[in-house]
Amino acid sequence: MLSPPDIDPAAVRLQFSRRARHAPRADFLLREVESRMLERLPLVRLSPKRIVDVGCGRGEGLLALKRQYPEAGLVGVDASLGAIRRASESLAAPSRGFFARMLRADASPLAALVVGDAHALPLKNGSVDLVWSNLALHWFESPQDAIAEWYRVMRPGALLDFSFFGVDTFVELRALGARTMSFHDMHDIGDALMEAGFSEPVMDTQRITLSWKTPQALLDDAHALGGNALRSRFRGLLGRRSRDEWLHALESLRGSDGVIRCTVELVFGHAWCPQRKRRSDGLASIEFQPRRRDVDEG
């Protein structure tokens, strides 16, 4: 069963707004997952007219999608005002290069950017051909509602392509007693897609191992990935003793080669919006076709 994560949406917005001012330390992981998602797109026949990136962050994914689909209109949605501001700077109409040549007759930005809630997307019903979301689903307060919104805004025949952290992410840290946010099981997300009305959902996982030379570097990257946004988090400042205890505990993860390692489980999913969409009230439409007369009946 899909359970909502114990996260504070206000803390999520605040933390990502702060990180948006500078290129995050963990940006390498977002770009790696983005690259793996992009590699899969040519496997499907798709010529989207409109694409929405839900949880667009600083806009790097929108730039990659524009290269893949130069004719498509792009919309970026993120709950973080700071992230949208940074994306706006990154996606301003360029003065030179590939995008400048492509947009020489139009000085508008490469994408429309909106500060918005993933649980109530500021888009019309059936207005999107490709919903894209890179490592954002695990940050949503209600993943079921977010998935339902994806379905609502998609046109019949549209594609959903997304990724998120799976249950085994940072399993080594939890074994040491770390209180991390809960990550979703891919089977639960697959069930939620079916319940929302999607067809042909496909889920698969890949595990990667991240390595660090020092415990402090590990903590810095974990913080850059989003930090602690749990509702039940300690609201004060941890003392030096607590910090030193954690640094010492992380030393137990150091291998014989002197490197500290942790696992990240990446879950990739895609699904199609069926040609006949389910109604918002959950009922199915029934159409009556007049009986065609055979030629012999003439």
C-alpha atoms as a PDB file:
ATOM      1  CA  MET A   1       0.000   0.000   0.000  1.00  0.00           C
ATOM      2  CA  LEU A   2       1.291   3.450  -0.916  1.00  0.00           C
ATOM      3  CA  SER A   3       1.808   5.512   2.231  1.00  0.00           C
ATOM      4  CA  PRO A   4       2.444   9.267   2.227  1.00  0.00           C
ATOM      5  CA  PRO A   5       5.965  10.225   3.311  1.00  0.00           C
ATOM      6  CA  ASP A   6       6.417  11.943   6.657  1.00  0.00           C
ATOM      7  CA  ILE A   7       7.570  15.232   5.145  1.00  0.00           C
ATOM      8  CA  ASP A   8       6.821  18.886   5.793  1.00  0.00           C
ATOM      9  CA  PRO A   9       5.974  20.579   2.444  1.00  0.00           C
ATOM     10  CA  ALA A  10       6.960  24.000   3.792  1.00  0.00           C
ATOM     11  CA  ALA A  11      10.385  22.656   4.781  1.00  0.00           C
ATOM     12  CA  VAL A  12      10.804  21.080   1.335  1.00  0.00           C
ATOM     13  CA  ARG A  13      10.060  24.391  -0.395  1.00  0.00           C
ATOM     14  CA  LEU A  14      12.379  26.316   1.903  1.00  0.00           C
ATOM     15  CA  GLN A  15      15.292  23.916   1.543  1.00  0.00           C
ATOM     16  CA  PHE A  16      15.085  23.737  -2.241  1.00  0.00           C
ATOM     17  CA  SER A  17      14.769  27.524  -2.507  1.00  0.00           C
ATOM     18  CA  ARG A  18      17.976  27.900  -0.535  1.00  0.00           C
ATOM     19  CA  ARG A  19      19.803  25.363  -2.674  1.00  0.00           C
ATOM     20  CA  ALA A  20      18.614  26.942  -5.910  1.00  0.00           C
ATOM     21  CA  ARG A  21      20.954  29.900  -5.444  1.00  0.00           C
ATOM     22  CA  HIS A  22      23.961  27.758  -6.253  1.00  0.00           C
ATOM     23  CA  ALA A  23      24.552  24.624  -8.289  1.00  0.00           C
ATOM     24  CA  PRO A  24      23.872  21.862  -5.744  1.00  0.00           C
ATOM     25  CA  ARG A  25      26.557  19.357  -4.832  1.00  0.00           C
ATOM     26  CA  ALA A  26      24.158  16.549  -5.736  1.00  0.00           C
ATOM     27  CA  ASP A  27      23.413  17.922  -9.205  1.00  0.00           C
ATOM     28  CA  PHE A  28      25.548  15.149 -10.720  1.00  0.00           C
ATOM     29  CA  LEU A  29      22.947  12.583  -9.615  1.00  0.00           C
ATOM     30  CA  LEU A  30      20.016  14.517 -11.093  1.00  0.00           C
ATOM     31  CA  ARG A  31      21.853  14.870 -14.407  1.00  0.00           C
ATOM     32  CA  GLU A  32      22.785  11.179 -14.459  1.00  0.00           C
ATOM     33  CA  VAL A  33      19.180  10.115 -13.908  1.00  0.00           C
ATOM     34  CA  GLU A  34      18.027  12.668 -16.469  1.00  0.00           C
ATOM     35  CA  SER A  35      20.440  11.188 -18.998  1.00  0.00           C
ATOM     36  CA  ARG A  36      19.120   7.682 -18.385  1.00  0.00           C
ATOM     37  CA  MET A  37      15.535   8.883 -18.805  1.00  0.00           C
ATOM     38  CA  LEU A  38      16.365  10.667 -22.056  1.00  0.00           C
ATOM     39  CA  GLU A  39      17.986   7.516 -23.443  1.00  0.00           C
ATOM     40  CA  ARG A  40      14.625   5.760 -23.184  1.00  0.00           C
ATOM     41  CA  LEU A  41      12.542   8.356 -25.023  1.00  0.00           C
ATOM     42  CA  PRO A  42      13.642   7.428 -28.575  1.00  0.00           C
ATOM     43  CA  LEU A  43      12.310   3.924 -27.913  1.00  0.00           C
ATOM     44  CA  VAL A  44       8.744   5.270 -28.107  1.00  0.00           C
ATOM     45  CA  ARG A  45       7.124   7.056 -31.041  1.00  0.00           C
ATOM     46  CA  LEU A  46       6.266  10.470 -29.679  1.00  0.00           C
ATOM     47  CA  SER A  47       6.028  13.948 -31.188  1.00  0.00           C
ATOM     48  CA  PRO A  48       4.766  16.013 -28.261  1.00  0.00           C
ATOM     49  CA  LYS A  49       3.306  19.453 -28.832  1.00  0.00           C
ATOM     50  CA  ARG A  50       3.334  20.296 -25.127  1.00  0.00           C
ATOM     51  CA  ILE A  51       5.532  18.980 -22.316  1.00  0.00           C
ATOM     52  CA  VAL A  52       5.326  19.688 -18.596  1.00  0.00           C
ATOM     53  CA  ASP A  53       8.238  19.077 -16.220  1.00  0.00           C
ATOM     54  CA  VAL A  54       6.775  18.564 -12.740  1.00  0.00           C
ATOM     55  CA  GLY A  55       9.427  19.464 -10.185  1.00  0.00           C
ATOM     56  CA  CYS A  56      11.560  21.248 -12.778  1.00  0.00           C
ATOM     57  CA  GLY A  57      14.023  22.697 -10.260  1.00  0.00           C
ATOM     58  CA  ARG A  58      16.621  24.959 -11.829  1.00  0.00           C
ATOM     59  CA  GLY A  59      15.479  24.130 -15.366  1.00  0.00           C
ATOM     60  CA  GLU A  60      18.265  21.840 -16.585  1.00  0.00           C
ATOM     61  CA  GLY A  61      15.773  19.128 -17.524  1.00  0.00           C
ATOM     62  CA  LEU A  62      13.742  21.594 -19.574  1.00  0.00           C
ATOM     63  CA  LEU A  63      16.838  22.476 -21.568  1.00  0.00           C
ATOM     64  CA  ALA A  64      17.490  18.787 -22.246  1.00  0.00           C
ATOM     65  CA  LEU A  65      13.878  18.230 -23.322  1.00  0.00           C
ATOM     66  CA  LYS A  66      14.050  21.219 -25.665  1.00  0.00           C
ATOM     67  CA  ARG A  67      17.042  19.658 -27.392  1.00  0.00           C
ATOM     68  CA  GLN A  68      15.139  16.381 -27.718  1.00  0.00           C
ATOM     69  CA  TYR A  69      11.890  18.009 -28.903  1.00  0.00           C
ATOM     70  CA  PRO A  70      12.732  21.454 -30.328  1.00  0.00           C
ATOM     71  CA  GLU A  71       9.201  22.024 -31.662  1.00  0.00           C
ATOM     72  CA  ALA A  72       7.431  21.307 -28.378  1.00  0.00           C
ATOM     73  CA  GLY A  73       6.109  23.954 -26.026  1.00  0.00           C
ATOM     74  CA  LEU A  74       7.525  23.529 -22.520  1.00  0.00           C
ATOM     75  CA  VAL A  75       6.038  24.216 -19.092  1.00  0.00           C
ATOM     76  CA  GLY A  76       8.060  23.947 -15.891  1.00  0.00           C
ATOM     77  CA  VAL A  77       6.278  23.624 -12.538  1.00  0.00           C
ATOM     78  CA  ASP A  78       8.008  23.681  -9.154  1.00  0.00           C
ATOM     79  CA  ALA A  79       6.839  24.428  -5.622  1.00  0.00           C
ATOM     80  CA  SER A  80      10.029  26.358  -4.863  1.00  0.00           C
ATOM     81  CA  LEU A  81       9.975  30.052  -5.767  1.00  0.00           C
ATOM     82  CA  GLY A  82      13.771  30.148  -5.571  1.00  0.00           C
ATOM     83  CA  ALA A  83      14.077  27.268  -8.026  1.00  0.00           C
ATOM     84  CA  ILE A  84      11.676  28.928 -10.485  1.00  0.00           C
ATOM     85  CA  ARG A  85      13.598  32.190 -10.284  1.00  0.00           C
ATOM     86  CA  ARG A  86      16.839  30.377 -11.024  1.00  0.00           C
ATOM     87  CA  ALA A  87      15.215  28.451 -13.877  1.00  0.00           C
ATOM     88  CA  SER A  88      13.909  31.711 -15.303  1.00  0.00           C
ATOM     89  CA  GLU A  89      17.464  33.020 -15.493  1.00  0.00           C
ATOM     90  CA  SER A  90      18.730  29.814 -17.078  1.00  0.00           C
ATOM     91  CA  LEU A  91      15.939  29.672 -19.662  1.00  0.00           C
ATOM     92  CA  ALA A  92      15.924  33.316 -20.706  1.00  0.00           C
ATOM     93  CA  ALA A  93      16.097  33.791 -24.467  1.00  0.00           C
ATOM     94  CA  PRO A  94      19.761  33.141 -25.415  1.00  0.00           C
ATOM     95  CA  SER A  95      21.796  35.593 -27.436  1.00  0.00           C
ATOM     96  CA  ARG A  96      23.868  32.952 -29.238  1.00  0.00           C
ATOM     97  CA  GLY A  97      24.287  29.221 -29.747  1.00  0.00           C
ATOM     98  CA  PHE A  98      21.884  26.474 -30.792  1.00  0.00           C
ATOM     99  CA  PHE A  99      18.804  27.855 -29.041  1.00  0.00           C
ATOM    100  CA  ALA A 100      19.491  31.411 -30.233  1.00  0.00           C
ATOM    101  CA  ARG A 101      19.453  30.208 -33.849  1.00  0.00           C
ATOM    102  CA  MET A 102      16.328  28.170 -33.245  1.00  0.00           C
ATOM    103  CA  LEU A 103      14.538  31.114 -31.633  1.00  0.00           C
ATOM    104  CA  ARG A 104      15.877  33.884 -33.825  1.00  0.00           C
ATOM    105  CA  ALA A 105      12.333  34.879 -34.801  1.00  0.00           C
ATOM    106  CA  ASP A 106      11.041  34.711 -31.248  1.00  0.00           C
ATOM    107  CA  ALA A 107      12.787  36.254 -28.254  1.00  0.00           C
ATOM    108  CA  SER A 108      10.520  34.544 -25.721  1.00  0.00           C
ATOM    109  CA  PRO A 109      11.973  32.196 -23.052  1.00  0.00           C
ATOM    110  CA  LEU A 110      12.421  28.537 -23.847  1.00  0.00           C
ATOM    111  CA  ALA A 111       9.715  27.510 -21.377  1.00  0.00           C
ATOM    112  CA  ALA A 112       6.788  28.865 -19.386  1.00  0.00           C
ATOM    113  CA  LEU A 113       7.641  28.624 -15.683  1.00  0.00           C
ATOM    114  CA  VAL A 114       5.116  28.441 -12.854  1.00  0.00           C
ATOM    115  CA  VAL A 115       5.370  28.225  -9.083  1.00  0.00           C
ATOM    116  CA  GLY A 116       2.785  25.562  -8.484  1.00  0.00           C
ATOM    117  CA  ASP A 117       1.672  22.610  -6.405  1.00  0.00           C
ATOM    118  CA  ALA A 118       2.210  19.163  -7.897  1.00  0.00           C
ATOM    119  CA  HIS A 119      -1.086  18.147  -6.284  1.00  0.00           C
ATOM    120  CA  ALA A 120      -2.997  20.884  -8.176  1.00  0.00           C
ATOM    121  CA  LEU A 121      -1.194  21.581 -11.427  1.00  0.00           C
ATOM    122  CA  PRO A 122      -2.041  24.939 -13.047  1.00  0.00           C
ATOM    123  CA  LEU A 123      -2.896  23.268 -16.357  1.00  0.00           C
ATOM    124  CA  LYS A 124      -6.114  22.464 -18.200  1.00  0.00           C
ATOM    125  CA  ASN A 125      -7.531  18.986 -18.454  1.00  0.00           C
ATOM    126  CA  GLY A 126      -6.086  16.991 -21.341  1.00  0.00           C
ATOM    127  CA  SER A 127      -3.580  19.654 -22.413  1.00  0.00           C
ATOM    128  CA  VAL A 128      -0.215  17.820 -22.234  1.00  0.00           C
ATOM    129  CA  ASP A 129       1.435  15.217 -24.474  1.00  0.00           C
ATOM    130  CA  LEU A 130       4.369  14.333 -22.196  1.00  0.00           C
ATOM    131  CA  VAL A 131       4.539  14.565 -18.406  1.00  0.00           C
ATOM    132  CA  TRP A 132       8.138  14.441 -17.206  1.00  0.00           C
ATOM    133  CA  SER A 133       9.276  14.303 -13.581  1.00  0.00           C
ATOM    134  CA  ASN A 134      12.848  13.600 -12.503  1.00  0.00           C
ATOM    135  CA  LEU A 135      13.477  12.544  -8.872  1.00  0.00           C
ATOM    136  CA  ALA A 136      10.525  14.532  -7.545  1.00  0.00           C
ATOM    137  CA  LEU A 137       7.768  12.048  -6.640  1.00  0.00           C
ATOM    138  CA  HIS A 138       9.271  11.102  -3.262  1.00  0.00           C
ATOM    139  CA  TRP A 139       9.036  14.782  -2.210  1.00  0.00           C
ATOM    140  CA  PHE A 140       5.271  14.983  -2.781  1.00  0.00           C
ATOM    141  CA  GLU A 141       3.089  15.026   0.317  1.00  0.00           C
ATOM    142  CA  SER A 142       0.434  12.876  -1.379  1.00  0.00           C
ATOM    143  CA  PRO A 143       1.844  10.813  -4.244  1.00  0.00           C
ATOM    144  CA  GLN A 144      -1.616   9.491  -5.158  1.00  0.00           C
ATOM    145  CA  ASP A 145      -2.933  13.021  -5.676  1.00  0.00           C
ATOM    146  CA  ALA A 146       0.128  13.962  -7.733  1.00  0.00           C
ATOM    147  CA  ILE A 147      -0.327  10.897  -9.955  1.00  0.00           C
ATOM    148  CA  ALA A 148      -4.017  11.760 -10.377  1.00  0.00           C
ATOM    149  CA  GLU A 149      -2.983  15.262 -11.494  1.00  0.00           C
ATOM    150  CA  TRP A 150      -0.576  13.824 -14.042  1.00  0.00           C
ATOM    151  CA  TYR A 151      -3.454  11.809 -15.462  1.00  0.00           C
ATOM    152  CA  ARG A 152      -5.844  14.768 -15.456  1.00  0.00           C
ATOM    153  CA  VAL A 153      -3.636  17.061 -17.536  1.00  0.00           C
ATOM    154  CA  MET A 154      -2.639  14.423 -20.107  1.00  0.00           C
ATOM    155  CA  ARG A 155      -4.236  14.072 -23.500  1.00  0.00           C
ATOM    156  CA  PRO A 156      -5.370  10.612 -24.645  1.00  0.00           C
ATOM    157  CA  GLY A 157      -2.284   8.840 -25.961  1.00  0.00           C
ATOM    158  CA  ALA A 158       0.112  11.015 -23.935  1.00  0.00           C
ATOM    159  CA  LEU A 159       3.172   9.562 -22.197  1.00  0.00           C
ATOM    160  CA  LEU A 160       4.229   9.770 -18.564  1.00  0.00           C
ATOM    161  CA  ASP A 161       7.971   9.439 -17.871  1.00  0.00           C
ATOM    162  CA  PHE A 162       9.284   9.788 -14.309  1.00  0.00           C
ATOM    163  CA  SER A 163      11.847   8.660 -11.749  1.00  0.00           C
ATOM    164  CA  PHE A 164      12.162   8.597  -7.974  1.00  0.00           C
ATOM    165  CA  PHE A 165      14.257   7.132  -5.159  1.00  0.00           C
ATOM    166  CA  GLY A 166      13.298   3.576  -4.212  1.00  0.00           C
ATOM    167  CA  VAL A 167      13.047   1.885  -0.829  1.00  0.00           C
ATOM    168  CA  ASP A 168      16.697   0.774  -0.671  1.00  0.00           C
ATOM    169  CA  THR A 169      18.067   4.296  -0.999  1.00  0.00           C
ATOM    170  CA  PHE A 170      20.524   5.003   1.833  1.00  0.00           C
ATOM    171  CA  VAL A 171      19.747   1.645   3.421  1.00  0.00           C
ATOM    172  CA  GLU A 172      23.229   1.695   4.978  1.00  0.00           C
ATOM    173  CA  LEU A 173      22.479   4.950   6.783  1.00  0.00           C
ATOM    174  CA  ARG A 174      19.206   3.631   8.183  1.00  0.00           C
ATOM    175  CA  ALA A 175      21.058   0.575   9.448  1.00  0.00           C
ATOM    176  CA  LEU A 176      23.180   2.990  11.494  1.00  0.00           C
ATOM    177  CA  GLY A 177      20.066   4.587  12.975  1.00  0.00           C
ATOM    178  CA  ALA A 178      19.567   7.532  10.615  1.00  0.00           C
ATOM    179  CA  ARG A 179      15.984   8.755  10.318  1.00  0.00           C
ATOM    180  CA  THR A 180      15.477   9.335   6.623  1.00  0.00           C
ATOM    181  CA  MET A 181      12.284  10.063   4.751  1.00  0.00           C
ATOM    182  CA  SER A 182      10.416   6.972   3.587  1.00  0.00           C
ATOM    183  CA  PHE A 183      10.898   6.026  -0.058  1.00  0.00           C
ATOM    184  CA  HIS A 184       8.244   4.345  -2.165  1.00  0.00           C
ATOM    185  CA  ASP A 185       8.177   0.757  -3.373  1.00  0.00           C
ATOM    186  CA  MET A 186       7.907   0.600  -7.150  1.00  0.00           C
ATOM    187  CA  HIS A 187       5.078  -1.941  -6.957  1.00  0.00           C
ATOM    188  CA  ASP A 188       2.978   0.478  -4.890  1.00  0.00           C
ATOM    189  CA  ILE A 189       3.570   3.240  -7.423  1.00  0.00           C
ATOM    190  CA  GLY A 190       2.640   0.869 -10.241  1.00  0.00           C
ATOM    191  CA  ASP A 191      -0.626   0.057  -8.453  1.00  0.00           C
ATOM    192  CA  ALA A 192      -1.303   3.779  -7.957  1.00  0.00           C
ATOM    193  CA  LEU A 193      -0.821   4.379 -11.694  1.00  0.00           C
ATOM    194  CA  MET A 194      -3.382   1.690 -12.508  1.00  0.00           C
ATOM    195  CA  GLU A 195      -5.840   3.076  -9.969  1.00  0.00           C
ATOM    196  CA  ALA A 196      -5.487   6.552 -11.489  1.00  0.00           C
ATOM    197  CA  GLY A 197      -6.418   5.208 -14.929  1.00  0.00           C
ATOM    198  CA  PHE A 198      -3.048   4.851 -16.673  1.00  0.00           C
ATOM    199  CA  SER A 199      -2.461   1.984 -19.071  1.00  0.00           C
ATOM    200  CA  GLU A 200       0.601  -0.185 -19.673  1.00  0.00           C
ATOM    201  CA  PRO A 201       2.654   1.048 -16.687  1.00  0.00           C
ATOM    202  CA  VAL A 202       6.229  -0.217 -16.699  1.00  0.00           C
ATOM    203  CA  MET A 203       8.478   0.081 -13.639  1.00  0.00           C
ATOM    204  CA  ASP A 204      12.105  -0.940 -13.274  1.00  0.00           C
ATOM    205  CA  THR A 205      14.951  -0.236 -10.897  1.00  0.00           C
ATOM    206  CA  GLN A 206      18.658   0.386 -11.088  1.00  0.00           C
ATOM    207  CA  ARG A 207      21.032   0.542  -8.166  1.00  0.00           C
ATOM    208  CA  ILE A 208      24.058   2.757  -8.104  1.00  0.00           C
ATOM    209  CA  THR A 209      26.719   3.030  -5.435  1.00  0.00           C
ATOM    210  CA  LEU A 210      27.939   6.444  -4.390  1.00  0.00           C
ATOM    211  CA  SER A 211      31.326   6.777  -2.772  1.00  0.00           C
ATOM    212  CA  TRP A 212      33.058   9.366  -0.618  1.00  0.00           C
ATOM    213  CA  LYS A 213      36.499   9.820   0.860  1.00  0.00           C
ATOM    214  CA  THR A 214      35.257  11.364   4.100  1.00  0.00           C
ATOM    215  CA  PRO A 215      32.125  11.100   6.274  1.00  0.00           C
ATOM    216  CA  GLN A 216      31.660  14.859   6.058  1.00  0.00           C
ATOM    217  CA  ALA A 217      31.504  14.690   2.257  1.00  0.00           C
ATOM    218  CA  LEU A 218      28.746  12.082   2.545  1.00  0.00           C
ATOM    219  CA  LEU A 219      26.743  14.304   4.902  1.00  0.00           C
ATOM    220  CA  ASP A 220      27.202  17.303   2.620  1.00  0.00           C
ATOM    221  CA  ASP A 221      25.861  15.398  -0.386  1.00  0.00           C
ATOM    222  CA  ALA A 222      22.939  13.975   1.598  1.00  0.00           C
ATOM    223  CA  HIS A 223      22.101  17.531   2.616  1.00  0.00           C
ATOM    224  CA  ALA A 224      22.357  18.690  -0.995  1.00  0.00           C
ATOM    225  CA  LEU A 225      19.892  15.990  -2.075  1.00  0.00           C
ATOM    226  CA  GLY A 226      17.249  17.617   0.099  1.00  0.00           C
ATOM    227  CA  GLY A 227      18.307  17.359   3.713  1.00  0.00           C
ATOM    228  CA  ASN A 228      15.917  16.555   6.523  1.00  0.00           C
ATOM    229  CA  ALA A 229      12.372  17.743   5.802  1.00  0.00           C
ATOM    230  CA  LEU A 230      10.604  15.298   8.134  1.00  0.00           C
ATOM    231  CA  ARG A 231       7.686  16.668  10.120  1.00  0.00           C
ATOM    232  CA  SER A 232       9.144  14.937  13.163  1.00  0.00           C
ATOM    233  CA  ARG A 233      12.638  16.375  12.646  1.00  0.00           C
ATOM    234  CA  PHE A 234      14.523  17.956  15.521  1.00  0.00           C
ATOM    235  CA  ARG A 235      13.968  21.720  15.148  1.00  0.00           C
ATOM    236  CA  GLY A 236      17.006  22.889  17.100  1.00  0.00           C
ATOM    237  CA  LEU A 237      20.713  22.788  16.308  1.00  0.00           C
ATOM    238  CA  LEU A 238      22.600  19.564  16.931  1.00  0.00           C
ATOM    239  CA  GLY A 239      25.668  19.959  19.100  1.00  0.00           C
ATOM    240  CA  ARG A 240      29.221  19.128  18.136  1.00  0.00           C
ATOM    241  CA  ARG A 241      29.063  15.920  20.149  1.00  0.00           C
ATOM    242  CA  SER A 242      26.138  14.608  18.104  1.00  0.00           C
ATOM    243  CA  ARG A 243      27.883  15.571  14.882  1.00  0.00           C
ATOM    244  CA  ASP A 244      31.103  13.842  15.931  1.00  0.00           C
ATOM    245  CA  GLU A 245      29.173  10.717  16.873  1.00  0.00           C
ATOM    246  CA  TRP A 246      27.663  10.570  13.387  1.00  0.00           C
ATOM    247  CA  LEU A 247      30.991  11.113  11.701  1.00  0.00           C
ATOM    248  CA  HIS A 248      32.407   8.261  13.765  1.00  0.00           C
ATOM    249  CA  ALA A 249      29.440   5.991  12.911  1.00  0.00           C
ATOM    250  CA  LEU A 250      29.864   6.656   9.208  1.00  0.00           C
ATOM    251  CA  GLU A 251      33.444   5.429   9.411  1.00  0.00           C
ATOM    252  CA  SER A 252      32.004   1.929   9.785  1.00  0.00           C
ATOM    253  CA  LEU A 253      30.939   2.135   6.128  1.00  0.00           C
ATOM    254  CA  ARG A 254      34.511   2.538   4.966  1.00  0.00           C
ATOM    255  CA  GLY A 255      35.674  -0.394   2.874  1.00  0.00           C
ATOM    256  CA  SER A 256      39.076  -2.057   2.703  1.00  0.00           C
ATOM    257  CA  ASP A 257      40.007   0.340  -0.091  1.00  0.00           C
ATOM    258  CA  GLY A 258      39.442   3.308   2.215  1.00  0.00           C
ATOM    259  CA  VAL A 259      36.245   4.492   0.506  1.00  0.00           C
ATOM    260  CA  ILE A 260      32.839   5.048   2.147  1.00  0.00           C
ATOM    261  CA  ARG A 261      29.908   3.778   0.083  1.00  0.00           C
ATOM    262  CA  CYS A 262      26.114   4.018   0.122  1.00  0.00           C
ATOM    263  CA  THR A 263      23.393   2.640  -2.128  1.00  0.00           C
ATOM    264  CA  VAL A 264      20.878   4.663  -4.104  1.00  0.00           C
ATOM    265  CA  GLU A 265      17.974   2.801  -5.685  1.00  0.00           C
ATOM    266  CA  LEU A 266      16.641   4.551  -8.779  1.00  0.00           C
ATOM    267  CA  VAL A 267      13.145   3.694  -9.950  1.00  0.00           C
ATOM    268  CA  PHE A 268      12.125   4.536 -13.507  1.00  0.00           C
ATOM    269  CA  GLY A 269       8.529   4.448 -14.645  1.00  0.00           C
ATOM    270  CA  HIS A 270       6.464   5.226 -17.673  1.00  0.00           C
ATOM    271  CA  ALA A 271       2.840   4.781 -18.566  1.00  0.00           C
ATOM    272  CA  TRP A 272       0.362   5.857 -21.209  1.00  0.00           C
ATOM    273  CA  CYS A 273      -2.832   7.806 -20.967  1.00  0.00           C
ATOM    274  CA  PRO A 274      -5.455   5.588 -22.652  1.00  0.00           C
ATOM    275  CA  GLN A 275      -7.287   6.780 -25.737  1.00  0.00           C
ATOM    276  CA  ARG A 276     -10.528   6.729 -23.757  1.00  0.00           C
ATOM    277  CA  LYS A 277      -9.864   8.455 -20.449  1.00  0.00           C
ATOM    278  CA  ARG A 278     -11.661   7.688 -17.253  1.00  0.00           C
ATOM    279  CA  ARG A 279     -14.028  10.439 -16.150  1.00  0.00           C
ATOM    280  CA  SER A 280     -13.133  12.549 -13.116  1.00  0.00           C
ATOM    281  CA  ASP A 281     -15.986  10.927 -11.152  1.00  0.00           C
ATOM    282  CA  GLY A 282     -14.467   7.499 -11.800  1.00  0.00           C
ATOM    283  CA  LEU A 283     -17.192   6.362 -14.184  1.00  0.00           C
ATOM    284  CA  ALA A 284     -16.568   5.143 -17.707  1.00  0.00           C
ATOM    285  CA  SER A 285     -18.223   6.763 -20.690  1.00  0.00           C
ATOM    286  CA  ILE A 286     -20.361   4.599 -22.957  1.00  0.00           C
ATOM    287  CA  GLU A 287     -20.735   5.487 -26.595  1.00  0.00           C
ATOM    288  CA  PHE A 288     -23.435   4.136 -28.896  1.00  0.00           C
ATOM    289  CA  GLN A 289     -22.600   3.705 -32.561  1.00  0.00           C
ATOM    290  CA  PRO A 290     -25.382   3.380 -35.140  1.00  0.00           C
ATOM    291  CA  ARG A 291     -25.497  -0.033 -36.773  1.00  0.00           C
ATOM    292  CA  ARG A 292     -23.863  -0.004 -40.196  1.00  0.00           C
ATOM    293  CA  ARG A 293     -26.061  -1.452 -42.909  1.00  0.00           C
ATOM    294  CA  ASP A 294     -24.546  -4.174 -45.021  1.00  0.00           C
ATOM    295  CA  VAL A 295     -24.340  -3.578 -48.735  1.00  0.00           C
ATOM    296  CA  ASP A 296     -26.711  -6.467 -49.384  1.00  0.00           C
ATOM    297  CA  GLU A 297     -29.357  -4.825 -47.237  1.00  0.00           C
ATOM    298  CA  GLY A 298     -29.412  -1.842 -49.590  1.00  0.00           C
END
